[in-house]
Amino acid sequence: MGMMKNIFITGDRQIGKSTLLNHILSECQKEYVGYRTLPDQKVSIGYTYVMQDITTQETMSISYYDGNRMMGIPETFSNLGVRCLKHALKSSCEIVVLDELGRFEQENLDFIESVYDLLDSEKWVIAVLKNEPISYLLQMKQREDCQLYDLNTLSFEQAEQMIISEIKMKGEEDE
């Protein structure tokens, strides 16, 4: 298997991981499914976030502020998350976007299993990974069918060019 099938983008907070993903998607002009994580409410220590299914636009909260710290809402991953990933697996779209994978879902084995089903499939997964030592993410990074682009070590432009040429080569292989 010469071709890396899945693309992981990582790097520190606010470094431009989702922006890079958006650049790549608009450049490639292919249809895609999956989910995005969007800021919801501004609180004193940052934002709470929602998960949004790219296809249906359905959203559910993934975090809330308890007055002290940010808390995850794991049910969202078992509910909307799993439905979204199962739909992505059955979809005719070849690109699946997972933006992002992080710590709030690390206990959600049904969600993580659905992520693995996608990584194992013929689909092309483009995922944004939180830059934290979370065990399921560390395991994913070890996969031989995944290429990791770290914005802490690559410039935005380098990563963008590398990923876009990777996708274009992949497109030619498939034709």
Short mmCIF file of N, CA and C in Angstrom, two decimals:
data_model
loop_
_atom_site.label_atom_id
_atom_site.label_comp_id
_atom_site.label_asym_id
_atom_site.label_seq_id
_atom_site.Cartn_x
_atom_site.Cartn_y
_atom_site.Cartn_z
N MET A 1 0.85 -1.20 0.00
CA MET A 1 0.00 0.00 0.00
C MET A 1 0.88 1.24 0.00
N GLY A 2 1.12 1.82 -1.15
CA GLY A 2 2.01 2.96 -1.21
C GLY A 2 1.33 4.24 -0.76
N MET A 3 0.02 4.29 -0.92
CA MET A 3 -0.69 5.54 -0.72
C MET A 3 -1.22 5.67 0.70
N MET A 4 -0.92 6.79 1.32
CA MET A 4 -1.53 7.08 2.61
C MET A 4 -2.99 7.41 2.36
N LYS A 5 -3.85 6.73 3.08
CA LYS A 5 -5.27 6.90 2.81
C LYS A 5 -5.88 7.97 3.70
N ASN A 6 -5.39 8.07 4.91
CA ASN A 6 -5.99 8.98 5.87
C ASN A 6 -5.01 10.07 6.26
N ILE A 7 -5.53 11.26 6.44
CA ILE A 7 -4.71 12.43 6.73
C ILE A 7 -5.09 12.97 8.11
N PHE A 8 -4.09 13.12 8.97
CA PHE A 8 -4.30 13.70 10.28
C PHE A 8 -3.58 15.04 10.34
N ILE A 9 -4.28 16.06 10.83
CA ILE A 9 -3.69 17.38 11.02
C ILE A 9 -3.67 17.66 12.53
N THR A 10 -2.49 17.99 13.06
CA THR A 10 -2.41 18.31 14.48
C THR A 10 -1.57 19.57 14.67
N GLY A 11 -1.47 20.01 15.92
CA GLY A 11 -0.74 21.23 16.24
C GLY A 11 -1.40 21.89 17.44
N ASP A 12 -0.74 22.92 17.95
CA ASP A 12 -1.25 23.59 19.15
C ASP A 12 -2.56 24.33 18.87
N ARG A 13 -3.20 24.73 19.96
CA ARG A 13 -4.46 25.49 19.85
C ARG A 13 -4.26 26.75 19.04
N GLN A 14 -5.26 27.10 18.26
CA GLN A 14 -5.28 28.35 17.49
C GLN A 14 -4.16 28.45 16.45
N ILE A 15 -3.56 27.31 16.08
CA ILE A 15 -2.44 27.36 15.13
C ILE A 15 -2.95 27.34 13.68
N GLY A 16 -4.23 26.96 13.49
CA GLY A 16 -4.80 26.98 12.15
C GLY A 16 -5.16 25.62 11.59
N LYS A 17 -5.42 24.64 12.46
CA LYS A 17 -5.73 23.28 11.98
C LYS A 17 -7.02 23.25 11.17
N SER A 18 -8.08 23.87 11.70
CA SER A 18 -9.36 23.86 10.99
C SER A 18 -9.32 24.75 9.76
N THR A 19 -8.57 25.84 9.85
CA THR A 19 -8.39 26.73 8.69
C THR A 19 -7.70 25.98 7.56
N LEU A 20 -6.66 25.22 7.91
CA LEU A 20 -5.96 24.41 6.92
C LEU A 20 -6.92 23.41 6.28
N LEU A 21 -7.71 22.75 7.10
CA LEU A 21 -8.71 21.80 6.59
C LEU A 21 -9.65 22.49 5.61
N ASN A 22 -10.14 23.68 5.96
CA ASN A 22 -11.06 24.40 5.08
C ASN A 22 -10.41 24.78 3.75
N HIS A 23 -9.15 25.20 3.79
CA HIS A 23 -8.40 25.51 2.56
C HIS A 23 -8.35 24.28 1.66
N ILE A 24 -8.02 23.14 2.26
CA ILE A 24 -7.85 21.90 1.50
C ILE A 24 -9.17 21.49 0.86
N LEU A 25 -10.25 21.58 1.63
CA LEU A 25 -11.56 21.18 1.11
C LEU A 25 -12.00 22.08 -0.04
N SER A 26 -11.76 23.39 0.08
CA SER A 26 -12.20 24.26 -1.01
C SER A 26 -11.32 24.08 -2.24
N GLU A 27 -10.05 23.78 -2.04
CA GLU A 27 -9.13 23.54 -3.15
C GLU A 27 -9.47 22.25 -3.90
N CYS A 28 -9.86 21.22 -3.16
CA CYS A 28 -10.09 19.91 -3.78
C CYS A 28 -11.43 19.81 -4.49
N GLN A 29 -12.38 20.62 -4.07
CA GLN A 29 -13.70 20.64 -4.70
C GLN A 29 -14.31 19.25 -4.85
N LYS A 30 -14.20 18.46 -3.80
CA LYS A 30 -14.89 17.18 -3.77
C LYS A 30 -15.95 17.26 -2.67
N GLU A 31 -16.99 16.46 -2.83
CA GLU A 31 -18.01 16.43 -1.78
C GLU A 31 -17.47 15.69 -0.57
N TYR A 32 -17.94 16.05 0.60
CA TYR A 32 -17.49 15.38 1.81
C TYR A 32 -18.61 15.31 2.84
N VAL A 33 -18.44 14.38 3.75
CA VAL A 33 -19.38 14.20 4.86
C VAL A 33 -18.56 14.22 6.15
N GLY A 34 -19.24 14.08 7.29
CA GLY A 34 -18.54 14.05 8.56
C GLY A 34 -19.08 15.12 9.50
N TYR A 35 -18.21 15.62 10.37
CA TYR A 35 -18.66 16.63 11.33
C TYR A 35 -17.58 17.68 11.57
N ARG A 36 -18.05 18.81 12.06
CA ARG A 36 -17.17 19.89 12.50
C ARG A 36 -17.49 20.22 13.95
N THR A 37 -16.52 20.81 14.63
CA THR A 37 -16.73 21.32 15.98
C THR A 37 -16.71 22.84 15.88
N LEU A 38 -17.77 23.48 16.34
CA LEU A 38 -17.90 24.93 16.19
C LEU A 38 -18.03 25.59 17.56
N PRO A 39 -17.44 26.79 17.73
CA PRO A 39 -17.60 27.51 19.00
C PRO A 39 -19.07 27.89 19.18
N ASP A 40 -19.53 27.82 20.42
CA ASP A 40 -20.94 28.09 20.70
C ASP A 40 -21.06 29.34 21.58
N GLN A 41 -20.85 29.18 22.87
CA GLN A 41 -21.00 30.33 23.77
C GLN A 41 -19.67 30.75 24.35
N LYS A 42 -19.47 32.08 24.43
CA LYS A 42 -18.25 32.61 25.04
C LYS A 42 -18.44 32.58 26.56
N VAL A 43 -17.49 31.95 27.24
CA VAL A 43 -17.50 31.98 28.71
C VAL A 43 -16.16 32.54 29.17
N SER A 44 -15.98 32.67 30.47
CA SER A 44 -14.79 33.39 30.95
C SER A 44 -13.48 32.72 30.52
N ILE A 45 -13.48 31.40 30.35
CA ILE A 45 -12.21 30.73 30.04
C ILE A 45 -12.11 30.30 28.57
N GLY A 46 -13.01 30.79 27.73
CA GLY A 46 -12.95 30.40 26.32
C GLY A 46 -14.35 30.20 25.77
N TYR A 47 -14.52 29.16 24.98
CA TYR A 47 -15.82 28.90 24.37
C TYR A 47 -16.31 27.50 24.73
N THR A 48 -17.63 27.36 24.77
CA THR A 48 -18.20 26.02 24.73
C THR A 48 -18.33 25.66 23.25
N TYR A 49 -18.44 24.36 22.96
CA TYR A 49 -18.46 23.92 21.57
C TYR A 49 -19.64 23.02 21.26
N VAL A 50 -20.04 23.05 20.00
CA VAL A 50 -21.05 22.11 19.50
C VAL A 50 -20.44 21.27 18.39
N MET A 51 -20.98 20.07 18.23
CA MET A 51 -20.66 19.22 17.09
C MET A 51 -21.75 19.46 16.05
N GLN A 52 -21.36 19.60 14.79
CA GLN A 52 -22.34 19.77 13.72
C GLN A 52 -22.11 18.74 12.62
N ASP A 53 -23.17 18.00 12.31
CA ASP A 53 -23.13 17.06 11.19
C ASP A 53 -23.10 17.88 9.91
N ILE A 54 -22.07 17.69 9.09
CA ILE A 54 -21.89 18.49 7.88
C ILE A 54 -23.06 18.32 6.91
N THR A 55 -23.61 17.11 6.84
CA THR A 55 -24.68 16.83 5.88
C THR A 55 -26.02 17.37 6.33
N THR A 56 -26.41 17.06 7.56
CA THR A 56 -27.76 17.43 8.03
C THR A 56 -27.78 18.78 8.74
N GLN A 57 -26.61 19.30 9.09
CA GLN A 57 -26.47 20.55 9.87
C GLN A 57 -26.98 20.42 11.30
N GLU A 58 -27.36 19.21 11.71
CA GLU A 58 -27.81 19.01 13.09
C GLU A 58 -26.66 19.30 14.05
N THR A 59 -26.95 20.01 15.14
CA THR A 59 -25.89 20.33 16.11
C THR A 59 -26.29 19.87 17.51
N MET A 60 -25.28 19.51 18.29
CA MET A 60 -25.45 19.17 19.71
C MET A 60 -24.23 19.66 20.47
N SER A 61 -24.45 20.11 21.70
CA SER A 61 -23.34 20.59 22.53
C SER A 61 -22.40 19.45 22.91
N ILE A 62 -21.10 19.73 22.86
CA ILE A 62 -20.12 18.73 23.34
C ILE A 62 -19.43 19.18 24.62
N SER A 63 -19.65 20.44 25.03
CA SER A 63 -19.03 20.89 26.27
C SER A 63 -19.87 21.97 26.93
N TYR A 64 -19.71 22.10 28.23
CA TYR A 64 -20.34 23.19 28.96
C TYR A 64 -19.38 23.67 30.04
N TYR A 65 -19.62 24.89 30.51
CA TYR A 65 -18.77 25.49 31.53
C TYR A 65 -19.50 25.37 32.86
N ASP A 66 -18.88 24.75 33.85
CA ASP A 66 -19.57 24.56 35.13
C ASP A 66 -19.26 25.69 36.12
N GLY A 67 -18.73 26.80 35.61
CA GLY A 67 -18.39 27.92 36.48
C GLY A 67 -16.95 27.86 36.94
N ASN A 68 -16.33 26.71 36.67
CA ASN A 68 -14.98 26.47 37.15
C ASN A 68 -14.10 25.95 36.02
N ARG A 69 -14.61 24.94 35.32
CA ARG A 69 -13.84 24.41 34.19
C ARG A 69 -14.77 23.90 33.10
N MET A 70 -14.17 23.58 31.96
CA MET A 70 -14.93 23.09 30.82
C MET A 70 -15.18 21.60 31.00
N MET A 71 -16.42 21.20 30.85
CA MET A 71 -16.80 19.80 31.01
C MET A 71 -17.31 19.26 29.68
N GLY A 72 -16.96 18.01 29.39
CA GLY A 72 -17.44 17.38 28.17
C GLY A 72 -18.84 16.82 28.35
N ILE A 73 -19.53 16.65 27.23
CA ILE A 73 -20.86 16.01 27.22
C ILE A 73 -20.73 14.75 26.36
N PRO A 74 -20.29 13.64 26.97
CA PRO A 74 -19.98 12.44 26.19
C PRO A 74 -21.18 11.88 25.42
N GLU A 75 -22.39 12.10 25.92
CA GLU A 75 -23.58 11.56 25.24
C GLU A 75 -23.68 12.05 23.80
N THR A 76 -23.21 13.27 23.55
CA THR A 76 -23.29 13.80 22.18
C THR A 76 -22.53 12.92 21.21
N PHE A 77 -21.39 12.38 21.64
CA PHE A 77 -20.58 11.54 20.76
C PHE A 77 -21.27 10.20 20.51
N SER A 78 -21.93 9.67 21.56
CA SER A 78 -22.64 8.39 21.41
C SER A 78 -23.90 8.55 20.56
N ASN A 79 -24.45 9.76 20.57
CA ASN A 79 -25.71 10.02 19.89
C ASN A 79 -25.44 10.58 18.48
N LEU A 80 -25.33 11.90 18.38
CA LEU A 80 -25.09 12.54 17.08
C LEU A 80 -23.79 12.04 16.45
N GLY A 81 -22.75 11.90 17.26
CA GLY A 81 -21.45 11.49 16.72
C GLY A 81 -21.51 10.15 16.01
N VAL A 82 -22.07 9.15 16.68
CA VAL A 82 -22.13 7.81 16.09
C VAL A 82 -23.05 7.81 14.86
N ARG A 83 -24.18 8.51 14.95
CA ARG A 83 -25.10 8.57 13.79
C ARG A 83 -24.40 9.21 12.59
N CYS A 84 -23.68 10.28 12.84
CA CYS A 84 -22.97 10.99 11.78
C CYS A 84 -21.93 10.09 11.13
N LEU A 85 -21.15 9.36 11.94
CA LEU A 85 -20.08 8.51 11.40
C LEU A 85 -20.65 7.31 10.66
N LYS A 86 -21.75 6.75 11.16
CA LYS A 86 -22.37 5.61 10.45
C LYS A 86 -22.93 6.07 9.11
N HIS A 87 -23.50 7.26 9.08
CA HIS A 87 -23.99 7.83 7.82
C HIS A 87 -22.83 8.05 6.85
N ALA A 88 -21.72 8.56 7.38
CA ALA A 88 -20.55 8.83 6.54
C ALA A 88 -20.03 7.55 5.90
N LEU A 89 -20.06 6.46 6.67
CA LEU A 89 -19.55 5.18 6.18
C LEU A 89 -20.40 4.67 5.02
N LYS A 90 -21.72 4.92 5.07
CA LYS A 90 -22.63 4.44 4.03
C LYS A 90 -22.73 5.40 2.85
N SER A 91 -22.27 6.63 3.06
CA SER A 91 -22.42 7.67 2.05
C SER A 91 -21.60 7.36 0.80
N SER A 92 -22.00 7.95 -0.32
CA SER A 92 -21.22 7.78 -1.55
C SER A 92 -20.02 8.73 -1.59
N CYS A 93 -19.97 9.70 -0.69
CA CYS A 93 -18.82 10.63 -0.65
C CYS A 93 -17.57 9.87 -0.24
N GLU A 94 -16.46 10.17 -0.92
CA GLU A 94 -15.23 9.45 -0.56
C GLU A 94 -14.44 10.15 0.54
N ILE A 95 -14.72 11.42 0.78
CA ILE A 95 -13.97 12.14 1.81
C ILE A 95 -14.82 12.31 3.07
N VAL A 96 -14.23 11.95 4.21
CA VAL A 96 -14.90 12.12 5.50
C VAL A 96 -14.06 13.04 6.37
N VAL A 97 -14.69 14.10 6.86
CA VAL A 97 -14.02 15.10 7.69
C VAL A 97 -14.37 14.86 9.16
N LEU A 98 -13.35 14.75 10.00
CA LEU A 98 -13.54 14.63 11.45
C LEU A 98 -12.80 15.80 12.09
N ASP A 99 -13.55 16.84 12.44
CA ASP A 99 -12.93 18.06 12.97
C ASP A 99 -13.62 18.44 14.28
N GLU A 100 -13.18 18.07 15.45
CA GLU A 100 -11.91 17.42 15.62
C GLU A 100 -12.04 16.22 16.55
N LEU A 101 -10.95 15.49 16.70
CA LEU A 101 -10.89 14.39 17.66
C LEU A 101 -10.07 14.87 18.86
N GLY A 102 -10.63 14.70 20.06
CA GLY A 102 -9.96 15.23 21.25
C GLY A 102 -10.23 14.42 22.49
N ARG A 103 -10.31 15.13 23.62
CA ARG A 103 -10.39 14.40 24.89
C ARG A 103 -11.79 14.12 25.37
N PHE A 104 -12.78 14.92 24.96
CA PHE A 104 -14.12 14.74 25.52
C PHE A 104 -14.72 13.39 25.15
N GLU A 105 -14.27 12.81 24.05
CA GLU A 105 -14.86 11.55 23.59
C GLU A 105 -14.01 10.33 23.90
N GLN A 106 -12.93 10.50 24.69
CA GLN A 106 -11.99 9.38 24.85
C GLN A 106 -12.59 8.18 25.57
N GLU A 107 -13.67 8.37 26.33
CA GLU A 107 -14.32 7.23 27.01
C GLU A 107 -15.43 6.63 26.15
N ASN A 108 -15.76 7.28 25.04
CA ASN A 108 -16.89 6.83 24.21
C ASN A 108 -16.44 5.76 23.23
N LEU A 109 -16.46 4.52 23.69
CA LEU A 109 -15.90 3.45 22.87
C LEU A 109 -16.71 3.23 21.60
N ASP A 110 -18.03 3.46 21.66
CA ASP A 110 -18.85 3.29 20.46
C ASP A 110 -18.47 4.33 19.40
N PHE A 111 -18.19 5.55 19.84
CA PHE A 111 -17.78 6.60 18.91
C PHE A 111 -16.40 6.29 18.33
N ILE A 112 -15.46 5.91 19.20
CA ILE A 112 -14.10 5.62 18.74
C ILE A 112 -14.10 4.43 17.78
N GLU A 113 -14.95 3.44 18.07
CA GLU A 113 -15.07 2.29 17.17
C GLU A 113 -15.58 2.72 15.80
N SER A 114 -16.53 3.66 15.78
CA SER A 114 -17.03 4.19 14.50
C SER A 114 -15.95 4.94 13.74
N VAL A 115 -15.07 5.64 14.47
CA VAL A 115 -13.93 6.31 13.82
C VAL A 115 -13.02 5.27 13.18
N TYR A 116 -12.74 4.19 13.93
CA TYR A 116 -11.88 3.12 13.40
C TYR A 116 -12.52 2.46 12.17
N ASP A 117 -13.84 2.27 12.20
CA ASP A 117 -14.52 1.70 11.03
C ASP A 117 -14.26 2.55 9.79
N LEU A 118 -14.28 3.86 9.96
CA LEU A 118 -14.01 4.77 8.83
C LEU A 118 -12.56 4.69 8.40
N LEU A 119 -11.64 4.68 9.37
CA LEU A 119 -10.21 4.59 9.02
C LEU A 119 -9.90 3.29 8.29
N ASP A 120 -10.62 2.22 8.64
CA ASP A 120 -10.41 0.91 8.01
C ASP A 120 -11.10 0.79 6.66
N SER A 121 -12.00 1.72 6.36
CA SER A 121 -12.82 1.60 5.15
C SER A 121 -12.05 2.13 3.94
N GLU A 122 -12.71 2.12 2.79
CA GLU A 122 -12.13 2.68 1.56
C GLU A 122 -12.17 4.20 1.58
N LYS A 123 -12.89 4.76 2.53
CA LYS A 123 -13.03 6.22 2.59
C LYS A 123 -11.68 6.87 2.84
N TRP A 124 -11.65 8.13 2.50
CA TRP A 124 -10.48 8.94 2.75
C TRP A 124 -10.80 9.86 3.89
N VAL A 125 -10.21 9.63 5.07
CA VAL A 125 -10.53 10.41 6.26
C VAL A 125 -9.52 11.55 6.42
N ILE A 126 -10.04 12.76 6.59
CA ILE A 126 -9.19 13.90 6.94
C ILE A 126 -9.63 14.35 8.33
N ALA A 127 -8.76 14.14 9.31
CA ALA A 127 -9.12 14.41 10.70
C ALA A 127 -8.19 15.43 11.33
N VAL A 128 -8.78 16.30 12.14
CA VAL A 128 -8.01 17.23 12.96
C VAL A 128 -7.89 16.61 14.35
N LEU A 129 -6.66 16.46 14.82
CA LEU A 129 -6.40 15.81 16.11
C LEU A 129 -5.89 16.83 17.12
N LYS A 130 -6.51 16.84 18.29
CA LYS A 130 -5.99 17.67 19.39
C LYS A 130 -4.57 17.24 19.69
N ASN A 131 -3.71 18.21 19.96
CA ASN A 131 -2.30 17.92 20.23
C ASN A 131 -2.11 17.61 21.72
N GLU A 132 -2.70 16.50 22.16
CA GLU A 132 -2.62 16.10 23.56
C GLU A 132 -2.33 14.61 23.63
N PRO A 133 -1.65 14.16 24.69
CA PRO A 133 -1.29 12.73 24.79
C PRO A 133 -2.49 11.88 25.24
N ILE A 134 -3.47 11.75 24.37
CA ILE A 134 -4.68 10.99 24.66
C ILE A 134 -4.50 9.61 24.02
N SER A 135 -4.74 8.55 24.79
CA SER A 135 -4.29 7.23 24.35
C SER A 135 -4.87 6.81 23.00
N TYR A 136 -6.17 7.02 22.76
CA TYR A 136 -6.73 6.56 21.49
C TYR A 136 -6.16 7.36 20.31
N LEU A 137 -5.82 8.63 20.54
CA LEU A 137 -5.21 9.42 19.46
C LEU A 137 -3.78 8.97 19.20
N LEU A 138 -3.05 8.65 20.27
CA LEU A 138 -1.68 8.15 20.10
C LEU A 138 -1.69 6.85 19.31
N GLN A 139 -2.67 5.99 19.59
CA GLN A 139 -2.78 4.73 18.84
C GLN A 139 -3.10 4.99 17.37
N MET A 140 -3.99 5.93 17.11
CA MET A 140 -4.35 6.24 15.72
C MET A 140 -3.14 6.75 14.94
N LYS A 141 -2.31 7.56 15.61
CA LYS A 141 -1.14 8.14 14.94
C LYS A 141 -0.15 7.07 14.51
N GLN A 142 -0.21 5.89 15.14
CA GLN A 142 0.71 4.79 14.80
C GLN A 142 0.28 4.04 13.53
N ARG A 143 -0.93 4.27 13.06
CA ARG A 143 -1.44 3.50 11.92
C ARG A 143 -0.61 3.73 10.67
N GLU A 144 -0.38 2.66 9.91
CA GLU A 144 0.44 2.79 8.71
C GLU A 144 -0.30 3.44 7.55
N ASP A 145 -1.64 3.47 7.62
CA ASP A 145 -2.40 4.06 6.52
C ASP A 145 -2.73 5.53 6.79
N CYS A 146 -2.06 6.12 7.76
CA CYS A 146 -2.33 7.51 8.14
C CYS A 146 -1.06 8.35 8.05
N GLN A 147 -1.22 9.53 7.50
CA GLN A 147 -0.10 10.47 7.41
C GLN A 147 -0.40 11.65 8.33
N LEU A 148 0.53 11.94 9.23
CA LEU A 148 0.33 13.01 10.21
C LEU A 148 1.05 14.28 9.75
N TYR A 149 0.32 15.38 9.72
CA TYR A 149 0.89 16.69 9.40
C TYR A 149 0.80 17.54 10.67
N ASP A 150 1.95 17.89 11.23
CA ASP A 150 2.00 18.62 12.50
C ASP A 150 2.35 20.08 12.23
N LEU A 151 1.40 20.98 12.50
CA LEU A 151 1.61 22.40 12.23
C LEU A 151 2.59 23.04 13.23
N ASN A 152 3.01 22.28 14.24
CA ASN A 152 4.08 22.79 15.11
C ASN A 152 5.44 22.66 14.43
N THR A 153 5.54 21.76 13.45
CA THR A 153 6.84 21.55 12.78
C THR A 153 6.81 21.93 11.30
N LEU A 154 5.63 21.92 10.69
CA LEU A 154 5.50 22.32 9.28
C LEU A 154 4.86 23.69 9.22
N SER A 155 5.22 24.48 8.22
CA SER A 155 4.50 25.73 8.03
C SER A 155 3.13 25.41 7.44
N PHE A 156 2.20 26.34 7.61
CA PHE A 156 0.85 26.20 7.07
C PHE A 156 0.91 25.90 5.57
N GLU A 157 1.76 26.68 4.85
CA GLU A 157 1.86 26.54 3.39
C GLU A 157 2.43 25.18 3.00
N GLN A 158 3.47 24.73 3.73
CA GLN A 158 4.05 23.40 3.44
C GLN A 158 3.00 22.31 3.59
N ALA A 159 2.31 22.35 4.71
CA ALA A 159 1.31 21.31 4.99
C ALA A 159 0.21 21.35 3.94
N GLU A 160 -0.23 22.56 3.59
CA GLU A 160 -1.30 22.71 2.60
C GLU A 160 -0.88 22.11 1.26
N GLN A 161 0.31 22.46 0.80
CA GLN A 161 0.78 21.95 -0.50
C GLN A 161 0.94 20.43 -0.48
N MET A 162 1.49 19.90 0.61
CA MET A 162 1.71 18.46 0.70
C MET A 162 0.38 17.70 0.66
N ILE A 163 -0.59 18.19 1.43
CA ILE A 163 -1.87 17.48 1.51
C ILE A 163 -2.62 17.59 0.19
N ILE A 164 -2.62 18.77 -0.42
CA ILE A 164 -3.35 18.93 -1.68
C ILE A 164 -2.74 18.06 -2.77
N SER A 165 -1.41 17.98 -2.83
CA SER A 165 -0.81 17.13 -3.87
C SER A 165 -1.10 15.66 -3.58
N GLU A 166 -1.14 15.30 -2.30
CA GLU A 166 -1.51 13.94 -1.89
C GLU A 166 -2.93 13.59 -2.39
N ILE A 167 -3.86 14.52 -2.20
CA ILE A 167 -5.25 14.28 -2.61
C ILE A 167 -5.37 14.23 -4.13
N LYS A 168 -4.63 15.10 -4.81
CA LYS A 168 -4.69 15.09 -6.28
C LYS A 168 -4.13 13.79 -6.84
N MET A 169 -3.03 13.30 -6.27
CA MET A 169 -2.46 12.01 -6.70
C MET A 169 -3.47 10.90 -6.47
N LYS A 170 -4.11 10.96 -5.32
CA LYS A 170 -5.11 9.96 -4.97
C LYS A 170 -6.26 9.99 -5.99
N GLY A 171 -6.69 11.19 -6.37
CA GLY A 171 -7.76 11.33 -7.35
C GLY A 171 -7.39 10.68 -8.68
N GLU A 172 -6.14 10.85 -9.10
CA GLU A 172 -5.70 10.26 -10.37
C GLU A 172 -5.65 8.74 -10.27
N GLU A 173 -5.23 8.23 -9.11
CA GLU A 173 -5.18 6.77 -8.91
C GLU A 173 -6.56 6.15 -9.06
N ASP A 174 -7.57 6.89 -8.59
CA ASP A 174 -8.92 6.33 -8.54
C ASP A 174 -9.62 6.34 -9.90
N GLU A 175 -9.11 7.16 -10.83
CA GLU A 175 -9.85 7.31 -12.10
C GLU A 175 -9.63 6.13 -13.03
#
